[in-house]
Amino acid sequence: MIKKLEPNQKVLMHPEVGKVILKKNPRSKRVTLKVKVDGSIIVTLPQSLPYKKAEPILHQNIAWVKVQLEKVKESQKKKLLSFDSRFQVRTKVLRILPHDQTTMVAKGREDKIDLLVPKTWEIASSEVQEQLQEAMIEILRQEAKYYLPNRTRTLAMQKGIAINTIRIKNVKTRWGSCSSKSNINLSLYLMLLPDSLIDYVILHELAHIKHQNHSAAFWSHLENLLPGAKQLDKKLNGYRIPFL
């Protein structure tokens, strides 16, 4: 059943997942379905499309919605970002701090990066949490672009390995990848790892230039590039992105 909520919004009570918010957006060209970090389910429709068109889309994707809701439950068990949050970004400490201004701003120093948040904001709200994550991702992106390409080229030159392009990406499911054309892709979240593990990931991908697999030959080659690689791989498996 669809109930009226407010202008350009209605709510659909679904028997399996509960409340679903339906929103009209004049800039939307297609129907989109999203599960937010607070567990709210949003279906956005083009302005000209009737709300009833959302129901079959939701029905077709109900299994996906349930999976996302389970992920939300797991993530909500983690500590929310707060004014006490601290993260090590290589040689710098990333801090979230309150300030008296009305906008959020990042300020970098030699050994610190301060993400300054208006103290009047409700920091635990889903909207602020999303903004904080976006700001932190951008900080990591800038730090990664400054450090990772240079470090990759240095290690490649030291090992006599020819590479093509190096790209920094917002990838959460893997730390790096290497294409058959010797293009190296690195996750910006590498900046949250110790330098020894950053080097391990880079050399791991450089080893894939010779072996595009994880065969015994690959591991032997990687061990020649970096003695103790297997131990570092096990150590890397214990790391998770702390704020996602």
Short mmCIF file of C-alpha atoms in Angstrom, two decimals:
data_model
loop_
_atom_site.label_atom_id
_atom_site.label_comp_id
_atom_site.label_asym_id
_atom_site.label_seq_id
_atom_site.Cartn_x
_atom_site.Cartn_y
_atom_site.Cartn_z
CA MET A 1 0.00 0.00 0.00
CA ILE A 2 1.28 3.47 -0.95
CA LYS A 3 0.70 6.33 1.50
CA LYS A 4 1.27 10.04 0.96
CA LEU A 5 4.35 11.36 2.78
CA GLU A 6 5.10 14.91 1.59
CA PRO A 7 5.28 16.78 -1.74
CA ASN A 8 7.17 14.66 -4.29
CA GLN A 9 7.37 11.78 -1.81
CA LYS A 10 5.24 8.80 -0.82
CA VAL A 11 5.81 5.78 1.38
CA LEU A 12 5.21 2.18 0.42
CA MET A 13 4.82 -0.40 3.18
CA HIS A 14 6.35 -3.60 1.87
CA PRO A 15 5.49 -6.86 3.68
CA GLU A 16 9.09 -8.15 3.58
CA VAL A 17 11.30 -5.08 4.09
CA GLY A 18 8.97 -2.54 5.69
CA LYS A 19 8.90 1.15 4.79
CA VAL A 20 10.13 2.19 1.35
CA ILE A 21 10.29 5.89 0.46
CA LEU A 22 9.30 6.81 -3.09
CA LYS A 23 10.68 10.12 -4.37
CA LYS A 24 10.10 12.08 -7.56
CA ASN A 25 13.11 13.87 -9.02
CA PRO A 26 12.73 16.02 -12.16
CA ARG A 27 16.42 15.41 -13.00
CA SER A 28 16.09 11.61 -12.90
CA LYS A 29 15.87 9.84 -16.24
CA ARG A 30 15.25 6.35 -14.85
CA VAL A 31 14.09 4.56 -11.72
CA THR A 32 16.85 4.01 -9.14
CA LEU A 33 16.83 1.92 -5.97
CA LYS A 34 19.10 2.65 -3.01
CA VAL A 35 19.56 1.33 0.52
CA LYS A 36 21.18 4.07 2.63
CA VAL A 37 23.62 3.60 5.48
CA ASP A 38 20.83 4.07 8.04
CA GLY A 39 18.80 1.25 6.46
CA SER A 40 16.25 3.46 4.73
CA ILE A 41 15.13 2.23 1.30
CA ILE A 42 14.72 4.88 -1.37
CA VAL A 43 13.21 4.48 -4.83
CA THR A 44 13.69 7.57 -7.00
CA LEU A 45 11.50 8.06 -10.06
CA PRO A 46 11.43 10.57 -12.92
CA GLN A 47 8.86 13.31 -12.35
CA SER A 48 6.58 12.06 -15.14
CA LEU A 49 6.45 8.44 -13.94
CA PRO A 50 3.57 7.34 -11.64
CA TYR A 51 4.50 6.04 -8.19
CA LYS A 52 2.95 2.64 -8.93
CA LYS A 53 5.81 1.97 -11.36
CA ALA A 54 8.13 1.64 -8.36
CA GLU A 55 6.43 -1.51 -7.06
CA PRO A 56 7.54 -3.94 -9.81
CA ILE A 57 11.10 -2.54 -9.65
CA LEU A 58 11.17 -3.15 -5.91
CA HIS A 59 9.70 -6.63 -6.32
CA GLN A 60 12.32 -7.59 -8.93
CA ASN A 61 15.14 -6.46 -6.64
CA ILE A 62 13.80 -7.52 -3.25
CA ALA A 63 16.53 -10.15 -2.76
CA TRP A 64 19.21 -7.48 -3.37
CA VAL A 65 17.47 -5.13 -0.91
CA LYS A 66 17.51 -7.81 1.80
CA VAL A 67 21.23 -8.39 1.28
CA GLN A 68 21.90 -4.67 1.57
CA LEU A 69 19.84 -4.43 4.76
CA GLU A 70 21.92 -7.23 6.30
CA LYS A 71 25.07 -5.32 5.38
CA VAL A 72 23.63 -2.22 7.03
CA LYS A 73 22.98 -4.18 10.22
CA GLU A 74 26.58 -5.37 10.25
CA SER A 75 27.98 -1.90 9.55
CA GLN A 76 25.80 -0.36 12.27
CA LYS A 77 27.55 -2.58 14.77
CA LYS A 78 30.73 -0.66 14.05
CA LYS A 79 31.49 2.61 15.76
CA LEU A 80 30.11 5.62 13.94
CA LEU A 81 32.45 8.41 12.89
CA SER A 82 32.59 11.00 15.64
CA PHE A 83 34.61 13.92 16.97
CA ASP A 84 36.84 11.32 18.65
CA SER A 85 37.67 9.46 15.42
CA ARG A 86 41.34 9.17 14.50
CA PHE A 87 42.94 7.35 11.54
CA GLN A 88 46.55 6.84 10.54
CA VAL A 89 47.16 7.90 6.93
CA ARG A 90 50.77 6.87 6.45
CA THR A 91 52.80 9.53 8.32
CA LYS A 92 49.78 11.70 9.11
CA VAL A 93 46.95 11.47 11.62
CA LEU A 94 43.52 12.17 10.19
CA ARG A 95 41.30 13.69 12.86
CA ILE A 96 37.62 14.66 12.87
CA LEU A 97 37.20 17.82 14.93
CA PRO A 98 34.36 20.28 15.66
CA HIS A 99 34.61 23.93 14.68
CA ASP A 100 32.46 27.06 14.77
CA GLN A 101 31.99 27.49 11.02
CA THR A 102 28.91 26.42 9.06
CA THR A 103 30.64 24.23 6.47
CA MET A 104 32.89 21.19 6.63
CA VAL A 105 36.51 21.77 5.60
CA ALA A 106 39.75 19.76 5.52
CA LYS A 107 43.05 21.32 6.58
CA GLY A 108 46.34 19.53 6.04
CA ARG A 109 49.63 19.96 7.87
CA GLU A 110 52.92 18.11 7.74
CA ASP A 111 51.84 15.42 10.23
CA LYS A 112 48.07 15.98 10.54
CA ILE A 113 44.93 16.25 8.45
CA ASP A 114 42.03 17.85 10.29
CA LEU A 115 38.52 17.34 8.99
CA LEU A 116 36.65 20.21 10.62
CA VAL A 117 32.91 19.69 11.05
CA PRO A 118 30.37 22.28 12.24
CA LYS A 119 29.75 21.52 15.91
CA THR A 120 26.05 22.22 15.43
CA TRP A 121 25.69 19.27 13.02
CA GLU A 122 24.14 16.03 14.29
CA ILE A 123 27.23 13.95 13.60
CA ALA A 124 25.51 10.60 14.16
CA SER A 125 22.84 11.26 11.52
CA SER A 126 22.99 9.26 8.30
CA GLU A 127 23.30 12.42 6.20
CA VAL A 128 26.35 13.70 8.13
CA GLN A 129 27.90 10.22 8.23
CA GLU A 130 27.66 10.03 4.43
CA GLN A 131 29.23 13.48 4.06
CA LEU A 132 32.05 12.51 6.42
CA GLN A 133 32.75 9.34 4.44
CA GLU A 134 32.79 11.26 1.17
CA ALA A 135 35.17 13.86 2.64
CA MET A 136 37.50 11.19 4.01
CA ILE A 137 37.53 9.35 0.70
CA GLU A 138 38.53 12.56 -1.06
CA ILE A 139 41.32 13.14 1.48
CA LEU A 140 42.61 9.61 0.91
CA ARG A 141 42.38 10.12 -2.86
CA GLN A 142 44.57 13.21 -2.72
CA GLU A 143 47.11 11.55 -0.42
CA ALA A 144 47.16 8.46 -2.65
CA LYS A 145 47.70 10.46 -5.84
CA TYR A 146 50.63 12.22 -4.20
CA TYR A 147 52.32 9.04 -2.91
CA LEU A 148 51.33 5.87 -4.75
CA PRO A 149 52.33 6.61 -8.38
CA ASN A 150 55.80 7.78 -7.35
CA ARG A 151 56.28 4.82 -5.03
CA THR A 152 55.12 2.39 -7.73
CA ARG A 153 57.51 3.82 -10.32
CA THR A 154 60.37 3.72 -7.81
CA LEU A 155 59.79 0.04 -6.98
CA ALA A 156 59.29 -0.87 -10.63
CA MET A 157 62.57 0.82 -11.57
CA GLN A 158 64.41 -0.88 -8.69
CA LYS A 159 63.16 -4.29 -9.83
CA GLY A 160 63.66 -3.62 -13.55
CA ILE A 161 59.95 -3.97 -14.36
CA ALA A 162 58.39 -1.93 -17.16
CA ILE A 163 54.93 -0.58 -16.44
CA ASN A 164 52.37 1.43 -18.35
CA THR A 165 49.78 3.59 -16.59
CA ILE A 166 49.08 3.86 -12.86
CA ARG A 167 45.54 4.65 -11.76
CA ILE A 168 44.18 5.41 -8.29
CA LYS A 169 40.64 4.15 -7.79
CA ASN A 170 37.94 4.09 -5.13
CA VAL A 171 37.89 0.30 -4.90
CA LYS A 172 36.80 -1.32 -1.64
CA THR A 173 36.95 -5.00 -2.58
CA ARG A 174 40.61 -5.28 -3.60
CA TRP A 175 43.79 -3.38 -2.82
CA GLY A 176 45.15 -3.43 -6.36
CA SER A 177 45.05 -5.04 -9.79
CA CYS A 178 47.21 -5.37 -12.90
CA SER A 179 45.99 -5.64 -16.47
CA SER A 180 47.50 -7.66 -19.31
CA LYS A 181 48.72 -4.33 -20.73
CA SER A 182 50.86 -3.67 -17.63
CA ASN A 183 48.46 -1.06 -16.25
CA ILE A 184 48.50 -0.88 -12.47
CA ASN A 185 45.34 0.02 -10.52
CA LEU A 186 45.65 0.84 -6.83
CA SER A 187 42.96 1.43 -4.22
CA LEU A 188 43.07 4.80 -2.48
CA TYR A 189 42.43 2.91 0.79
CA LEU A 190 46.02 1.70 0.65
CA MET A 191 46.83 4.94 2.45
CA LEU A 192 45.36 3.41 5.62
CA LEU A 193 47.93 0.59 5.60
CA PRO A 194 51.49 0.52 6.98
CA ASP A 195 54.18 1.30 4.41
CA SER A 196 55.38 -2.31 4.43
CA LEU A 197 51.97 -3.52 3.29
CA ILE A 198 51.62 -0.73 0.72
CA ASP A 199 54.91 -1.90 -0.80
CA TYR A 200 53.69 -5.50 -0.67
CA VAL A 201 50.52 -4.65 -2.63
CA ILE A 202 52.48 -2.69 -5.22
CA LEU A 203 55.04 -5.47 -5.69
CA HIS A 204 52.24 -8.04 -5.80
CA GLU A 205 50.73 -6.20 -8.75
CA LEU A 206 54.12 -5.71 -10.39
CA ALA A 207 54.65 -9.48 -10.16
CA HIS A 208 51.42 -9.94 -12.12
CA ILE A 209 53.03 -8.27 -15.12
CA LYS A 210 55.00 -11.50 -15.59
CA HIS A 211 52.37 -13.93 -14.22
CA GLN A 212 48.70 -13.04 -14.70
CA ASN A 213 47.60 -15.60 -12.10
CA HIS A 214 48.36 -16.84 -8.60
CA SER A 215 50.27 -19.94 -9.63
CA ALA A 216 53.30 -21.35 -7.84
CA ALA A 217 55.44 -19.54 -10.43
CA PHE A 218 53.80 -16.26 -9.50
CA TRP A 219 54.49 -16.70 -5.78
CA SER A 220 58.07 -17.75 -6.49
CA HIS A 221 58.55 -14.64 -8.61
CA LEU A 222 56.98 -12.42 -5.94
CA GLU A 223 59.16 -14.00 -3.26
CA ASN A 224 62.21 -13.08 -5.33
CA LEU A 225 60.96 -9.50 -5.57
CA LEU A 226 60.03 -9.36 -1.88
CA PRO A 227 61.28 -12.02 0.53
CA GLY A 228 58.59 -12.86 3.10
CA ALA A 229 55.74 -12.05 0.71
CA LYS A 230 53.54 -14.89 1.96
CA GLN A 231 53.71 -13.63 5.53
CA LEU A 232 52.86 -10.11 4.39
CA ASP A 233 49.91 -11.48 2.43
CA LYS A 234 48.54 -13.12 5.59
CA LYS A 235 49.04 -9.89 7.51
CA LEU A 236 47.21 -7.92 4.81
CA ASN A 237 44.19 -10.22 5.13
CA GLY A 238 43.68 -8.92 8.67
CA TYR A 239 43.11 -5.32 7.54
CA ARG A 240 39.70 -3.81 6.86
CA ILE A 241 38.64 -0.31 5.84
CA PRO A 242 37.68 1.08 9.27
CA PHE A 243 34.95 3.56 8.37
CA LEU A 244 32.97 1.79 5.63
#
